[in-house]
Tab-separated table of C-alpha atoms in Angstrom:
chain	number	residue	atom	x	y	z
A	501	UNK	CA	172.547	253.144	150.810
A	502	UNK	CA	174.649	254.366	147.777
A	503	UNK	CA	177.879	252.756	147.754
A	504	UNK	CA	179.742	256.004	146.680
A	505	UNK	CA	178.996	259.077	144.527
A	506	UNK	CA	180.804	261.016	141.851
A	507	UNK	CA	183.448	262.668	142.612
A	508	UNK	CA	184.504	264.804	139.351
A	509	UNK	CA	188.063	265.117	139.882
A	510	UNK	CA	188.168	261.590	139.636
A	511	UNK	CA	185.487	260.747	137.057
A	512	UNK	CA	185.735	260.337	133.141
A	513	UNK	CA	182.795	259.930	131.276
A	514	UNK	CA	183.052	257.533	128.554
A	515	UNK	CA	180.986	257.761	125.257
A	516	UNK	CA	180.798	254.392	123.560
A	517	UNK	CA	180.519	254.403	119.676
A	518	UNK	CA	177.721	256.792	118.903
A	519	UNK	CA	178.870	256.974	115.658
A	520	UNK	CA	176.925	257.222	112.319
A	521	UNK	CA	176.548	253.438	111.245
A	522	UNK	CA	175.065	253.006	114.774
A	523	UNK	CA	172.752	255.989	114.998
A	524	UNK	CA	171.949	257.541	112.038
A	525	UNK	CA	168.919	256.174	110.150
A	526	UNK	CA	169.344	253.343	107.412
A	527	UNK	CA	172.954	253.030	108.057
A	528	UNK	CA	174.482	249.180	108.113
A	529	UNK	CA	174.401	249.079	112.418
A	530	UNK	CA	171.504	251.243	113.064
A	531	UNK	CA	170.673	251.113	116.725
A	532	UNK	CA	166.832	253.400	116.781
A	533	UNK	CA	167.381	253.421	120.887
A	534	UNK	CA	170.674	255.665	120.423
A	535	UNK	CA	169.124	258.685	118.933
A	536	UNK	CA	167.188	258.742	121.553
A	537	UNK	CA	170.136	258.817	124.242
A	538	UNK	CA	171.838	261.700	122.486
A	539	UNK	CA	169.995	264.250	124.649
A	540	UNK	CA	171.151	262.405	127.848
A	541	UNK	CA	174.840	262.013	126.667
A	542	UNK	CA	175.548	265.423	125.454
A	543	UNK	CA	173.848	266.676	128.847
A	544	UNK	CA	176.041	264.434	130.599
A	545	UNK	CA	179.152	265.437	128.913
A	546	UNK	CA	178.546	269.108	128.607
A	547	UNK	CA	178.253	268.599	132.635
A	548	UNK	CA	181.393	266.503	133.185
A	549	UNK	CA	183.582	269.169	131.063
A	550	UNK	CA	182.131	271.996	133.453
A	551	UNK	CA	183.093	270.308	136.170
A	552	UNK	CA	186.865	269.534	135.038
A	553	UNK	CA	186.197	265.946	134.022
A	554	UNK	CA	187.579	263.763	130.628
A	555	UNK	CA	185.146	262.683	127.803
A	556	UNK	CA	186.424	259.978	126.349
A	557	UNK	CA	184.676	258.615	122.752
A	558	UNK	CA	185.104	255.330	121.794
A	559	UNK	CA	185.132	254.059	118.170
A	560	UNK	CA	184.272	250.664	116.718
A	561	UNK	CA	186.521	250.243	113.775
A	562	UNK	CA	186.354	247.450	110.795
A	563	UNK	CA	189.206	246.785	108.438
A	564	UNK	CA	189.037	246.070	104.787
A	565	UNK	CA	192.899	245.071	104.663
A	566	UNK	CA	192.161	241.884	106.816
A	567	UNK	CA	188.797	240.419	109.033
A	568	UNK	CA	190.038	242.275	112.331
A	569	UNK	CA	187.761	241.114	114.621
A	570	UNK	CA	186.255	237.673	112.688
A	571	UNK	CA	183.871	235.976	115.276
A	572	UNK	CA	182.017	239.493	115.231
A	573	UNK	CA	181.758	239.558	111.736
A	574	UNK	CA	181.204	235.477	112.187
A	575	UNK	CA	178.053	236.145	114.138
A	576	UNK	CA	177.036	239.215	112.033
A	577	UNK	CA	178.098	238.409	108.359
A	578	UNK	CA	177.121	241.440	106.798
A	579	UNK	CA	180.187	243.014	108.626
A	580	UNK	CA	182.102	241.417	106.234
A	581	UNK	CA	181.381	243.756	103.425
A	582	UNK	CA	180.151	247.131	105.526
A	583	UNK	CA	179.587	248.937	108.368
A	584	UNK	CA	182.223	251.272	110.967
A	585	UNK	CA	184.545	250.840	108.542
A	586	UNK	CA	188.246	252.698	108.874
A	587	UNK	CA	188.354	255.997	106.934
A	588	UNK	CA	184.546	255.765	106.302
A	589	UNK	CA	182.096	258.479	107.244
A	590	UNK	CA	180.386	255.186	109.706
A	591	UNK	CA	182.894	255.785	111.787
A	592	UNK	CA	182.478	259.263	112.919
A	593	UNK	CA	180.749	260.861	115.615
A	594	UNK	CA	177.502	262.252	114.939
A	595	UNK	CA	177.457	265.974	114.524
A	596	UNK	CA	175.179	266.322	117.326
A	597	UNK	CA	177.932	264.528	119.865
A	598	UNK	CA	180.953	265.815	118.459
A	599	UNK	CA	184.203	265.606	120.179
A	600	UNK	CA	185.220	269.402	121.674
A	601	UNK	CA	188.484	270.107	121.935
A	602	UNK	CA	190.723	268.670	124.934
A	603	UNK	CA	187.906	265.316	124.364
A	604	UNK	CA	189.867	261.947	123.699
A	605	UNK	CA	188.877	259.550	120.444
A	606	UNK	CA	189.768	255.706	121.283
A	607	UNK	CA	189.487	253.359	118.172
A	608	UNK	CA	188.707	249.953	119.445
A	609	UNK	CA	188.541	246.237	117.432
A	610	UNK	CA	186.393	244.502	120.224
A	611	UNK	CA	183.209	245.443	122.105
A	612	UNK	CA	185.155	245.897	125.257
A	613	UNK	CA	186.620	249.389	125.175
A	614	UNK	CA	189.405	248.150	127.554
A	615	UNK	CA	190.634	245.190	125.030
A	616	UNK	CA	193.675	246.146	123.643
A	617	UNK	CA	193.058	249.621	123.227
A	618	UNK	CA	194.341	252.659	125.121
A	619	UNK	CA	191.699	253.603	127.133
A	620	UNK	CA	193.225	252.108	130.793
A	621	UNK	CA	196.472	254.074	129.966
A	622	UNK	CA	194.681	257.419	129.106
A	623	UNK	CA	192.472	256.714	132.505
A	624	UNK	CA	195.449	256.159	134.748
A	625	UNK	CA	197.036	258.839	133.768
A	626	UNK	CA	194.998	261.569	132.416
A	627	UNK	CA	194.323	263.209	135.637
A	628	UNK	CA	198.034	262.157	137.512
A	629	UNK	CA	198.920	258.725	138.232
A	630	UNK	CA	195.774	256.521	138.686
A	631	UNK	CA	193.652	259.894	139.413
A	632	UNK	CA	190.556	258.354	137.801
A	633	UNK	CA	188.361	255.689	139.689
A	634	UNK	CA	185.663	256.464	137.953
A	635	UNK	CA	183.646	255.697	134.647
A	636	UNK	CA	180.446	257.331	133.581
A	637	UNK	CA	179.292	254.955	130.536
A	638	UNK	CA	176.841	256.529	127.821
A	639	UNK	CA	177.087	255.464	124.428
A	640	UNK	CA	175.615	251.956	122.445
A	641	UNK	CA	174.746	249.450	122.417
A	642	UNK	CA	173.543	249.353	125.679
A	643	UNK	CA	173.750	244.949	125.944
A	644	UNK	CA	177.585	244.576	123.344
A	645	UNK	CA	179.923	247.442	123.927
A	646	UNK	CA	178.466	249.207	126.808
A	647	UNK	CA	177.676	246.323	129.117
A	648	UNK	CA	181.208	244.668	128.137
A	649	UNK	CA	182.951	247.733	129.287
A	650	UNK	CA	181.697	248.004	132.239
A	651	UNK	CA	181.883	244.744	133.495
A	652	UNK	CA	185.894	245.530	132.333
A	653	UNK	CA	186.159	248.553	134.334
A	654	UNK	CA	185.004	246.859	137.297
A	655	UNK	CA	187.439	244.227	136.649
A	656	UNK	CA	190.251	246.766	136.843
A	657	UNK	CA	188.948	248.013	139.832
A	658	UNK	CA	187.281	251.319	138.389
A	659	UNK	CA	183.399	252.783	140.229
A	660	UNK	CA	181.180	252.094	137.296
A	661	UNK	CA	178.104	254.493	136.641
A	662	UNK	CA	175.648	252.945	133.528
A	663	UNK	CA	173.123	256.308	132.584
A	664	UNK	CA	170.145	254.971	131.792
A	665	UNK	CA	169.095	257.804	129.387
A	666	UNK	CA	172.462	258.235	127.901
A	667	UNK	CA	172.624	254.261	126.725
A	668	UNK	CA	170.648	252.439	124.146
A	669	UNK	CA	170.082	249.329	123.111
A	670	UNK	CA	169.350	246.997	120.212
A	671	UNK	CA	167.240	244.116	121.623
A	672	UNK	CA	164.063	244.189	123.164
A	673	UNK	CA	164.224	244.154	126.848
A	674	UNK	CA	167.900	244.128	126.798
A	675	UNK	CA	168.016	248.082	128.145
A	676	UNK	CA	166.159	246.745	131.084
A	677	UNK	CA	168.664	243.665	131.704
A	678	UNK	CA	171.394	245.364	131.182
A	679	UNK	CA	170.560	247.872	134.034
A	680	UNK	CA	169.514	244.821	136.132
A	681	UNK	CA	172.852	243.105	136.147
A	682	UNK	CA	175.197	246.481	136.421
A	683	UNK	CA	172.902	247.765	139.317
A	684	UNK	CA	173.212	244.434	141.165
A	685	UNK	CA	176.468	243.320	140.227
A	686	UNK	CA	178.759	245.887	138.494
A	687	UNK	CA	177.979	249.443	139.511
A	688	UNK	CA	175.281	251.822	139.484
A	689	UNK	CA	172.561	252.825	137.525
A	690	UNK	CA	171.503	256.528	137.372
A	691	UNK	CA	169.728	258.968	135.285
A	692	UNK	CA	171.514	261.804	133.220
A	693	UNK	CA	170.309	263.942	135.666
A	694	UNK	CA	171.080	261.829	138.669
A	695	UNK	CA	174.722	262.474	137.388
A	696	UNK	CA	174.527	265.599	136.672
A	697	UNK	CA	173.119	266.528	139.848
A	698	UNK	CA	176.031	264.533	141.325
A	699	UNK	CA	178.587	266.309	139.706
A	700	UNK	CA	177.457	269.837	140.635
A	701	UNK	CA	177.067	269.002	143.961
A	702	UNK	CA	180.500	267.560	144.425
A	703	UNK	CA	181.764	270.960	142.821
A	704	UNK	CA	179.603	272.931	145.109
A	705	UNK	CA	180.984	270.714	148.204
């Protein structure tokens, strides 16, 4: 039995960090599993703005001024010297996913979109007080930034959607775990055209 469905007047989609040190080839982050969700995310959000609802990019961004997020680059020391750094091309949006007009940009320090950022402000209010209960996560990578958020979302009481198309990840079998644990746990799992379908029925109903 599905739990609920999506309800676009209520729904944001959220695209997490598809940005050019994480897709493009040879770049410092490169995650080979996201170019292969663009497809599914720009179907997804081409859908969502039809249907009235927010697209919301997310941004990881790295600081030469001072180590702004140092267990990351702890773990991953290369970060010390490059990658999604502020006021580098890494940090933009591939041209293929590029934010249209009315579309919000979040920068973000942590792999939790939530932490310290904006993004519960602009949710709660971007459609009249608290008129969003739902996120639609697409982005990478599927296990770090995507996963984190929506374990966050749920924590703030928010319907969490994870499109399996629309995500990639880094580590083998981690796609697969990922969906595992949100399905179970966190949310639902569904295809880029099991939300699409969703959303055009909901604006047909």
């Amino acid at each position: 039995m599905t739990p609920w469905e999506i309800d676009p007047a209520r729904s944001a989609v959220l695209v997490i960090d598809m940005q050019r040190d994480f897709v493009e080839e040879g770049r410092p982050m490169e995650v080979p599993a996201a170019r292969g969700a663009i497809p599914g995310i720009r179907a997804v959000c081409d859908a969502a703005r039809s249907a009235g609802a927010p697209v919301i990019y997310t941004q990881h961004v790295l600081l030469d001024e001072f180590d702004v997020s140092p267990l990351e680059t702890a773990y991953n020391p290369k970060l010390r010297q490059l990658g999604m750094r502020e006021g580098t091309d890494g940090v933009e949006i591939v041209d293929e996913l590029a934010p249209m007009p009315g579309d919000v940009v979040i920068a973000k320090h942590r792999y939790d979109a939530f932490h310290n950022t904006r993004l519960d402000s602009v949710l709660r209010s971007i459609r009249g007080l608290n008129g969003i209960d739902t996120v639609i996560i697409t982005g990478t990578l599927t296990e770090v930034c995507c996963e984190s958020t929506a374990r966050s979302a749920f924590m703030r009481d928010y319907k969490v959607a994870l499109v399996s198309d629309a995500t990639g990840a880094l580590l083998e079998g981690a796609q697969k775990a990922t969906e595992a644990v949100v399905a179970t746990f966190f949310g639902r799992v569904l295809t880029s055209a099991q939300v699409i379908n969703e959303l055009a029925a909901a604006r047909v109903g």
